Amino acid sequence: MDFSIPLAAEVERNVLAALVEDIGGGDLTALLTPDGRRARGIVISRESAVLCGRAWFNACFQRLDPAAQITWHVNDGEQLSVGQSLCEIKADTRALLTAERPALNFIQMLSGTATATRKYVEAVAGTRARIVDTRKTLPGLRLAQKYAVHCGGGTNHRLGLYDGILIKENHIMAAGSITAALAQARALGRNDVFIQVEVENLEQLAEALDAGAKMILLDNMSLQEMHLAVGLTAGRAQLEASGGISLETVRAIAETGVDRISVGSLTKDVRATDLSLRHVES
């Protein structure tokens, strides 16, 4: 997924919403500091992690102080060690104090997603399986979180309902069958989007293959069923495992031979990375 075009606008939208939410009519506590003074701060990592979110972090300070200077020592996607200095900030004292929490919120949350993704990617290393994200994202932060998955080495699924078709149980019931649902999806004439169908057992898998499905999601299947599904498919379609995936189970799932493993917890159950912004003398 190419983030170069939409990301800048998304960063501005996310940061403006975060600052409005936090500042409201003004930062009352920051008014206790002298006006016009400049200050310096450094961000330190308190744990091993994968960095993500520099653009959001920078924008929080530069929105309040266009002259703010942020010097980074590490790039998005790079590994952090305990006690490592990430960056140095020079900015108006009031702007530094006001932007601190929103900036840290962004970089801690996004680094958390990137770090979790990297763990899953490393767990399946050497297999054919790719780790894939889902639409189970924090409201309003989907593109940011999918960028974080990318930084962690994962693969992005569809951004939303508009750029891909995923035929699930309720769609199949409404259409009457997997075959009918796939036919209706193709009739839309949208060659620019992928079509994926979810199956719950090997009988449904066989129907999907006979109907010409090229991307199939195996929903909550056992390891034995996934092994059989890979053999039955014999390369005719890409297979994606989904449902109840954890770090403890993902390696065994990858070894069944599936092509993709979708993990909702990457973006749904986020544990923020522990980072600290320390103020030093200007």
mmCIF file of C-alpha atoms in Angstrom:
data_model
loop_
_atom_site.group_PDB
_atom_site.id
_atom_site.type_symbol
_atom_site.label_atom_id
_atom_site.label_comp_id
_atom_site.label_asym_id
_atom_site.label_seq_id
_atom_site.Cartn_x
_atom_site.Cartn_y
_atom_site.Cartn_z
ATOM 1 C CA MET A 1 0.000 0.000 0.000
ATOM 2 C CA ASP A 2 1.390 3.391 -1.003
ATOM 3 C CA PHE A 3 1.131 5.765 1.968
ATOM 4 C CA SER A 4 2.975 8.643 0.337
ATOM 5 C CA ILE A 5 -0.073 10.422 -1.085
ATOM 6 C CA PRO A 6 -2.811 10.294 1.592
ATOM 7 C CA LEU A 7 -0.648 10.123 4.698
ATOM 8 C CA ALA A 8 0.239 13.811 5.063
ATOM 9 C CA ALA A 9 -3.408 14.888 4.956
ATOM 10 C CA GLU A 10 -4.345 12.102 7.370
ATOM 11 C CA VAL A 11 -1.646 13.165 9.808
ATOM 12 C CA GLU A 12 -2.976 16.724 9.821
ATOM 13 C CA ARG A 13 -6.546 15.523 10.336
ATOM 14 C CA ASN A 14 -5.572 13.208 13.191
ATOM 15 C CA VAL A 15 -3.386 15.802 14.921
ATOM 16 C CA LEU A 16 -5.911 18.620 14.653
ATOM 17 C CA ALA A 17 -8.609 16.405 16.194
ATOM 18 C CA ALA A 18 -6.275 15.351 19.019
ATOM 19 C CA LEU A 19 -5.204 18.918 19.829
ATOM 20 C CA VAL A 20 -8.763 20.271 19.772
ATOM 21 C CA GLU A 21 -9.852 17.425 22.039
ATOM 22 C CA ASP A 22 -7.080 18.082 24.553
ATOM 23 C CA ILE A 23 -6.665 21.855 24.485
ATOM 24 C CA GLY A 24 -10.231 23.053 24.094
ATOM 25 C CA GLY A 25 -10.246 26.771 24.940
ATOM 26 C CA GLY A 26 -6.606 26.749 26.019
ATOM 27 C CA ASP A 27 -3.989 24.972 28.137
ATOM 28 C CA LEU A 28 -4.487 26.580 31.531
ATOM 29 C CA THR A 29 -1.495 24.917 33.155
ATOM 30 C CA ALA A 30 0.923 26.028 30.428
ATOM 31 C CA LEU A 31 -0.011 29.633 31.213
ATOM 32 C CA LEU A 32 1.943 29.246 34.451
ATOM 33 C CA THR A 33 5.189 29.360 32.448
ATOM 34 C CA PRO A 34 6.716 32.597 31.082
ATOM 35 C CA ASP A 35 5.554 33.601 27.621
ATOM 36 C CA GLY A 36 8.166 33.564 24.846
ATOM 37 C CA ARG A 37 10.647 31.244 26.531
ATOM 38 C CA ARG A 38 12.052 28.263 24.627
ATOM 39 C CA ALA A 39 12.758 24.828 26.019
ATOM 40 C CA ARG A 40 14.331 21.522 25.045
ATOM 41 C CA GLY A 41 13.210 17.960 25.561
ATOM 42 C CA ILE A 42 14.315 14.449 24.652
ATOM 43 C CA VAL A 43 12.268 11.282 24.168
ATOM 44 C CA ILE A 44 13.610 8.081 25.717
ATOM 45 C CA SER A 45 12.458 4.501 25.144
ATOM 46 C CA ARG A 46 11.807 2.569 28.334
ATOM 47 C CA GLU A 47 11.451 -0.780 26.562
ATOM 48 C CA SER A 48 12.467 -2.645 23.423
ATOM 49 C CA ALA A 49 10.073 -1.728 20.614
ATOM 50 C CA VAL A 50 9.636 -0.793 16.951
ATOM 51 C CA LEU A 51 9.314 2.933 16.322
ATOM 52 C CA CYS A 52 6.330 4.324 14.439
ATOM 53 C CA GLY A 53 4.607 7.701 14.286
ATOM 54 C CA ARG A 54 7.266 10.330 13.717
ATOM 55 C CA ALA A 55 5.044 12.403 11.400
ATOM 56 C CA TRP A 56 2.211 12.564 13.946
ATOM 57 C CA PHE A 57 4.638 13.405 16.741
ATOM 58 C CA ASN A 58 6.265 16.202 14.734
ATOM 59 C CA ALA A 59 2.940 17.687 13.645
ATOM 60 C CA CYS A 60 1.697 18.027 17.228
ATOM 61 C CA PHE A 61 4.557 20.396 18.094
ATOM 62 C CA GLN A 62 4.771 22.199 14.768
ATOM 63 C CA ARG A 63 1.048 22.914 14.754
ATOM 64 C CA LEU A 64 1.514 24.904 17.987
ATOM 65 C CA ASP A 65 4.988 26.241 17.196
ATOM 66 C CA PRO A 66 5.879 26.329 13.475
ATOM 67 C CA ALA A 67 9.468 27.052 14.474
ATOM 68 C CA ALA A 68 9.745 23.873 16.548
ATOM 69 C CA GLN A 69 12.773 21.745 15.668
ATOM 70 C CA ILE A 70 12.699 17.949 16.083
ATOM 71 C CA THR A 71 15.912 16.027 15.452
ATOM 72 C CA TRP A 72 15.388 12.271 15.126
ATOM 73 C CA HIS A 73 17.989 9.597 15.783
ATOM 74 C CA VAL A 74 15.869 6.646 14.572
ATOM 75 C CA ASN A 75 13.458 6.052 11.699
ATOM 76 C CA ASP A 76 9.979 4.542 11.628
ATOM 77 C CA GLY A 77 10.254 0.762 11.431
ATOM 78 C CA GLU A 78 13.589 0.577 13.256
ATOM 79 C CA GLN A 79 14.141 -1.344 16.461
ATOM 80 C CA LEU A 80 14.475 0.564 19.748
ATOM 81 C CA SER A 81 16.436 -0.557 22.783
ATOM 82 C CA VAL A 82 15.836 0.243 26.439
ATOM 83 C CA GLY A 83 17.134 3.694 27.343
ATOM 84 C CA GLN A 84 17.666 4.757 23.732
ATOM 85 C CA SER A 85 17.254 8.415 22.839
ATOM 86 C CA LEU A 86 14.722 8.752 20.014
ATOM 87 C CA CYS A 87 14.734 12.467 19.308
ATOM 88 C CA GLU A 88 15.410 15.950 20.634
ATOM 89 C CA ILE A 89 12.821 18.756 20.550
ATOM 90 C CA LYS A 90 13.466 22.490 20.685
ATOM 91 C CA ALA A 91 10.318 24.588 20.882
ATOM 92 C CA ASP A 92 8.418 27.329 22.641
ATOM 93 C CA THR A 93 8.033 26.232 26.258
ATOM 94 C CA ARG A 94 4.253 26.503 26.277
ATOM 95 C CA ALA A 95 3.964 24.652 22.957
ATOM 96 C CA LEU A 96 6.269 21.916 24.235
ATOM 97 C CA LEU A 97 4.198 21.422 27.369
ATOM 98 C CA THR A 98 0.862 21.522 25.540
ATOM 99 C CA ALA A 99 1.798 19.203 22.685
ATOM 100 C CA GLU A 100 3.621 16.669 24.857
ATOM 101 C CA ARG A 101 0.700 14.374 25.702
ATOM 102 C CA PRO A 102 -0.990 14.212 22.266
ATOM 103 C CA ALA A 103 2.408 13.684 20.622
ATOM 104 C CA LEU A 104 3.308 10.860 22.991
ATOM 105 C CA ASN A 105 -0.160 9.327 22.620
ATOM 106 C CA PHE A 106 0.349 9.011 18.884
ATOM 107 C CA ILE A 107 3.870 7.645 18.934
ATOM 108 C CA GLN A 108 3.261 5.266 21.838
ATOM 109 C CA MET A 109 0.093 3.828 20.271
ATOM 110 C CA LEU A 110 1.529 3.480 16.772
ATOM 111 C CA SER A 111 4.800 2.037 18.047
ATOM 112 C CA GLY A 112 2.752 -0.459 20.045
ATOM 113 C CA THR A 113 1.009 -1.649 16.878
ATOM 114 C CA ALA A 114 4.280 -1.799 14.926
ATOM 115 C CA THR A 115 5.945 -3.734 17.749
ATOM 116 C CA ALA A 116 3.135 -6.289 18.008
ATOM 117 C CA THR A 117 3.192 -6.747 14.241
ATOM 118 C CA ARG A 118 6.961 -7.342 14.211
ATOM 119 C CA LYS A 119 6.558 -10.097 16.816
ATOM 120 C CA TYR A 120 4.034 -11.917 14.632
ATOM 121 C CA VAL A 121 6.135 -11.441 11.503
ATOM 122 C CA GLU A 122 9.179 -12.885 13.257
ATOM 123 C CA ALA A 123 7.102 -15.784 14.602
ATOM 124 C CA VAL A 124 6.231 -16.973 11.072
ATOM 125 C CA ALA A 125 9.635 -16.282 9.501
ATOM 126 C CA GLY A 126 10.681 -18.996 7.073
ATOM 127 C CA THR A 127 7.122 -19.946 6.132
ATOM 128 C CA ARG A 128 5.097 -18.658 3.176
ATOM 129 C CA ALA A 129 2.567 -16.922 5.428
ATOM 130 C CA ARG A 130 2.212 -13.150 5.597
ATOM 131 C CA ILE A 131 0.731 -11.370 8.614
ATOM 132 C CA VAL A 132 -2.288 -9.298 7.581
ATOM 133 C CA ASP A 133 -4.279 -6.609 9.409
ATOM 134 C CA THR A 134 -8.069 -6.157 9.531
ATOM 135 C CA ARG A 135 -10.722 -3.413 9.795
ATOM 136 C CA LYS A 136 -10.744 -3.810 13.598
ATOM 137 C CA THR A 137 -9.081 -0.449 14.114
ATOM 138 C CA LEU A 138 -9.510 2.487 16.485
ATOM 139 C CA PRO A 139 -12.210 4.800 15.060
ATOM 140 C CA GLY A 140 -10.689 7.633 13.046
ATOM 141 C CA LEU A 141 -7.167 6.187 13.117
ATOM 142 C CA ARG A 142 -7.370 3.403 10.539
ATOM 143 C CA LEU A 143 -4.790 4.704 8.093
ATOM 144 C CA ALA A 144 -2.414 5.539 10.937
ATOM 145 C CA GLN A 145 -2.682 2.033 12.360
ATOM 146 C CA LYS A 146 -2.337 0.378 8.977
ATOM 147 C CA TYR A 147 0.800 2.450 8.447
ATOM 148 C CA ALA A 148 2.046 1.084 11.782
ATOM 149 C CA VAL A 149 1.366 -2.484 10.642
ATOM 150 C CA HIS A 150 3.373 -1.713 7.505
ATOM 151 C CA CYS A 151 6.252 -0.379 9.630
ATOM 152 C CA GLY A 152 6.188 -3.589 11.650
ATOM 153 C CA GLY A 153 6.584 -5.679 8.501
ATOM 154 C CA GLY A 154 2.960 -6.747 8.135
ATOM 155 C CA THR A 155 0.702 -6.646 5.083
ATOM 156 C CA ASN A 156 -2.314 -4.364 4.774
ATOM 157 C CA HIS A 157 -5.727 -5.797 3.929
ATOM 158 C CA ARG A 158 -8.408 -3.534 2.458
ATOM 159 C CA LEU A 159 -8.641 -0.024 3.888
ATOM 160 C CA GLY A 160 -12.414 -0.074 4.057
ATOM 161 C CA LEU A 161 -15.608 -1.343 2.492
ATOM 162 C CA TYR A 162 -14.892 0.638 -0.664
ATOM 163 C CA ASP A 163 -11.682 -0.979 -1.918
ATOM 164 C CA GLY A 164 -12.297 -4.699 -1.501
ATOM 165 C CA ILE A 165 -15.080 -7.288 -1.283
ATOM 166 C CA LEU A 166 -15.157 -9.778 1.590
ATOM 167 C CA ILE A 167 -18.141 -12.137 1.337
ATOM 168 C CA LYS A 168 -18.975 -13.322 4.844
ATOM 169 C CA GLU A 169 -21.639 -15.612 6.347
ATOM 170 C CA ASN A 170 -24.453 -13.047 6.308
ATOM 171 C CA HIS A 171 -23.698 -12.047 2.706
ATOM 172 C CA ILE A 172 -23.802 -15.712 1.678
ATOM 173 C CA MET A 173 -27.110 -16.241 3.448
ATOM 174 C CA ALA A 174 -28.605 -13.160 1.782
ATOM 175 C CA ALA A 175 -27.372 -14.236 -1.677
ATOM 176 C CA GLY A 176 -28.459 -17.854 -1.241
ATOM 177 C CA SER A 177 -25.090 -19.571 -1.659
ATOM 178 C CA ILE A 178 -21.371 -18.986 -2.029
ATOM 179 C CA THR A 179 -21.674 -19.504 -5.778
ATOM 180 C CA ALA A 180 -24.453 -16.922 -6.077
ATOM 181 C CA ALA A 181 -22.612 -14.403 -3.878
ATOM 182 C CA LEU A 182 -19.440 -14.693 -5.963
ATOM 183 C CA ALA A 183 -21.435 -14.285 -9.176
ATOM 184 C CA GLN A 184 -23.065 -11.114 -7.830
ATOM 185 C CA ALA A 185 -19.667 -9.749 -6.752
ATOM 186 C CA ARG A 186 -18.232 -10.292 -10.221
ATOM 187 C CA ALA A 187 -21.303 -8.725 -11.802
ATOM 188 C CA LEU A 188 -20.365 -5.424 -10.167
ATOM 189 C CA GLY A 189 -17.620 -5.176 -12.757
ATOM 190 C CA ARG A 190 -15.083 -3.785 -10.286
ATOM 191 C CA ASN A 191 -11.849 -5.206 -11.625
ATOM 192 C CA ASP A 192 -9.879 -2.773 -9.442
ATOM 193 C CA VAL A 193 -10.828 -4.517 -6.192
ATOM 194 C CA PHE A 194 -10.163 -8.027 -4.902
ATOM 195 C CA ILE A 195 -12.941 -10.486 -4.046
ATOM 196 C CA GLN A 196 -12.530 -12.741 -1.034
ATOM 197 C CA VAL A 197 -15.000 -15.267 0.358
ATOM 198 C CA GLU A 198 -15.137 -16.624 3.910
ATOM 199 C CA VAL A 199 -15.691 -20.363 4.439
ATOM 200 C CA GLU A 200 -16.250 -22.285 7.662
ATOM 201 C CA ASN A 201 -15.675 -25.880 6.525
ATOM 202 C CA LEU A 202 -14.164 -27.959 3.745
ATOM 203 C CA GLU A 203 -17.490 -28.355 1.945
ATOM 204 C CA GLN A 204 -17.805 -24.592 1.618
ATOM 205 C CA LEU A 205 -14.173 -24.411 0.519
ATOM 206 C CA ALA A 206 -14.872 -26.890 -2.282
ATOM 207 C CA GLU A 207 -17.863 -24.843 -3.427
ATOM 208 C CA ALA A 208 -15.824 -21.636 -3.400
ATOM 209 C CA LEU A 209 -13.065 -23.260 -5.455
ATOM 210 C CA ASP A 210 -15.556 -24.678 -7.950
ATOM 211 C CA ALA A 211 -17.048 -21.181 -8.269
ATOM 212 C CA GLY A 212 -13.627 -19.793 -9.176
ATOM 213 C CA ALA A 213 -12.730 -17.982 -5.930
ATOM 214 C CA LYS A 214 -9.135 -16.738 -5.956
ATOM 215 C CA MET A 215 -8.907 -15.560 -2.330
ATOM 216 C CA ILE A 216 -10.522 -17.577 0.453
ATOM 217 C CA LEU A 217 -10.655 -16.895 4.193
ATOM 218 C CA LEU A 218 -10.636 -19.969 6.446
ATOM 219 C CA ASP A 219 -12.711 -18.941 9.449
ATOM 220 C CA ASN A 220 -11.807 -20.551 12.794
ATOM 221 C CA MET A 221 -10.668 -23.828 11.278
ATOM 222 C CA SER A 222 -8.580 -26.322 13.221
ATOM 223 C CA LEU A 223 -4.974 -27.021 12.271
ATOM 224 C CA GLN A 224 -6.024 -30.344 10.735
ATOM 225 C CA GLU A 225 -8.735 -28.645 8.673
ATOM 226 C CA MET A 226 -6.263 -26.019 7.475
ATOM 227 C CA HIS A 227 -3.801 -28.714 6.409
ATOM 228 C CA LEU A 228 -6.577 -30.421 4.448
ATOM 229 C CA ALA A 229 -7.703 -27.078 3.000
ATOM 230 C CA VAL A 230 -4.202 -26.360 1.675
ATOM 231 C CA GLY A 231 -4.088 -29.782 0.031
ATOM 232 C CA LEU A 232 -7.575 -29.443 -1.437
ATOM 233 C CA THR A 233 -6.827 -25.983 -2.811
ATOM 234 C CA ALA A 234 -3.550 -27.067 -4.413
ATOM 235 C CA GLY A 235 -2.555 -23.505 -5.286
ATOM 236 C CA ARG A 236 -5.809 -22.601 -7.060
ATOM 237 C CA ALA A 237 -6.483 -19.763 -4.607
ATOM 238 C CA GLN A 238 -4.795 -17.824 -1.826
ATOM 239 C CA LEU A 239 -5.820 -19.045 1.619
ATOM 240 C CA GLU A 240 -6.059 -16.786 4.652
ATOM 241 C CA ALA A 241 -6.419 -18.130 8.200
ATOM 242 C CA SER A 242 -8.495 -16.059 10.605
ATOM 243 C CA GLY A 243 -10.028 -16.280 14.050
ATOM 244 C CA GLY A 244 -8.456 -16.543 17.489
ATOM 245 C CA ILE A 245 -4.882 -16.081 16.276
ATOM 246 C CA SER A 246 -2.273 -15.538 18.997
ATOM 247 C CA LEU A 247 1.512 -15.442 19.211
ATOM 248 C CA GLU A 248 1.356 -18.888 20.778
ATOM 249 C CA THR A 249 -0.576 -20.408 17.855
ATOM 250 C CA VAL A 250 0.529 -18.413 14.815
ATOM 251 C CA ARG A 251 3.625 -20.499 13.981
ATOM 252 C CA ALA A 252 1.686 -23.749 13.830
ATOM 253 C CA ILE A 253 -0.951 -22.073 11.656
ATOM 254 C CA ALA A 254 1.708 -20.754 9.290
ATOM 255 C CA GLU A 255 3.202 -24.235 8.986
ATOM 256 C CA THR A 256 -0.063 -25.581 7.551
ATOM 257 C CA GLY A 257 0.878 -23.797 4.323
ATOM 258 C CA VAL A 258 -1.675 -20.968 4.297
ATOM 259 C CA ASP A 259 -0.684 -17.813 2.415
ATOM 260 C CA ARG A 260 -1.968 -15.185 4.844
ATOM 261 C CA ILE A 261 -2.870 -14.956 8.538
ATOM 262 C CA SER A 262 -5.098 -12.065 9.613
ATOM 263 C CA VAL A 263 -4.676 -10.813 13.186
ATOM 264 C CA GLY A 264 -7.274 -8.361 14.487
ATOM 265 C CA SER A 265 -5.468 -7.807 17.771
ATOM 266 C CA LEU A 266 -2.670 -5.890 16.020
ATOM 267 C CA THR A 267 -4.912 -2.837 15.825
ATOM 268 C CA LYS A 268 -7.748 -3.719 18.196
ATOM 269 C CA ASP A 269 -5.909 -4.661 21.397
ATOM 270 C CA VAL A 270 -3.191 -2.029 21.421
ATOM 271 C CA ARG A 271 -0.658 -1.861 24.248
ATOM 272 C CA ALA A 272 1.150 1.450 24.063
ATOM 273 C CA THR A 273 4.944 1.420 23.995
ATOM 274 C CA ASP A 274 6.500 2.938 27.119
ATOM 275 C CA LEU A 275 8.226 6.158 26.038
ATOM 276 C CA SER A 276 9.180 9.177 28.132
ATOM 277 C CA LEU A 277 9.623 12.839 27.193
ATOM 278 C CA ARG A 278 12.129 14.461 29.529
ATOM 279 C CA HIS A 279 12.451 18.222 29.739
ATOM 280 C CA VAL A 280 15.993 19.534 29.985
ATOM 281 C CA GLU A 281 17.356 23.030 30.336
ATOM 282 C CA SER A 282 16.985 25.197 27.251
#
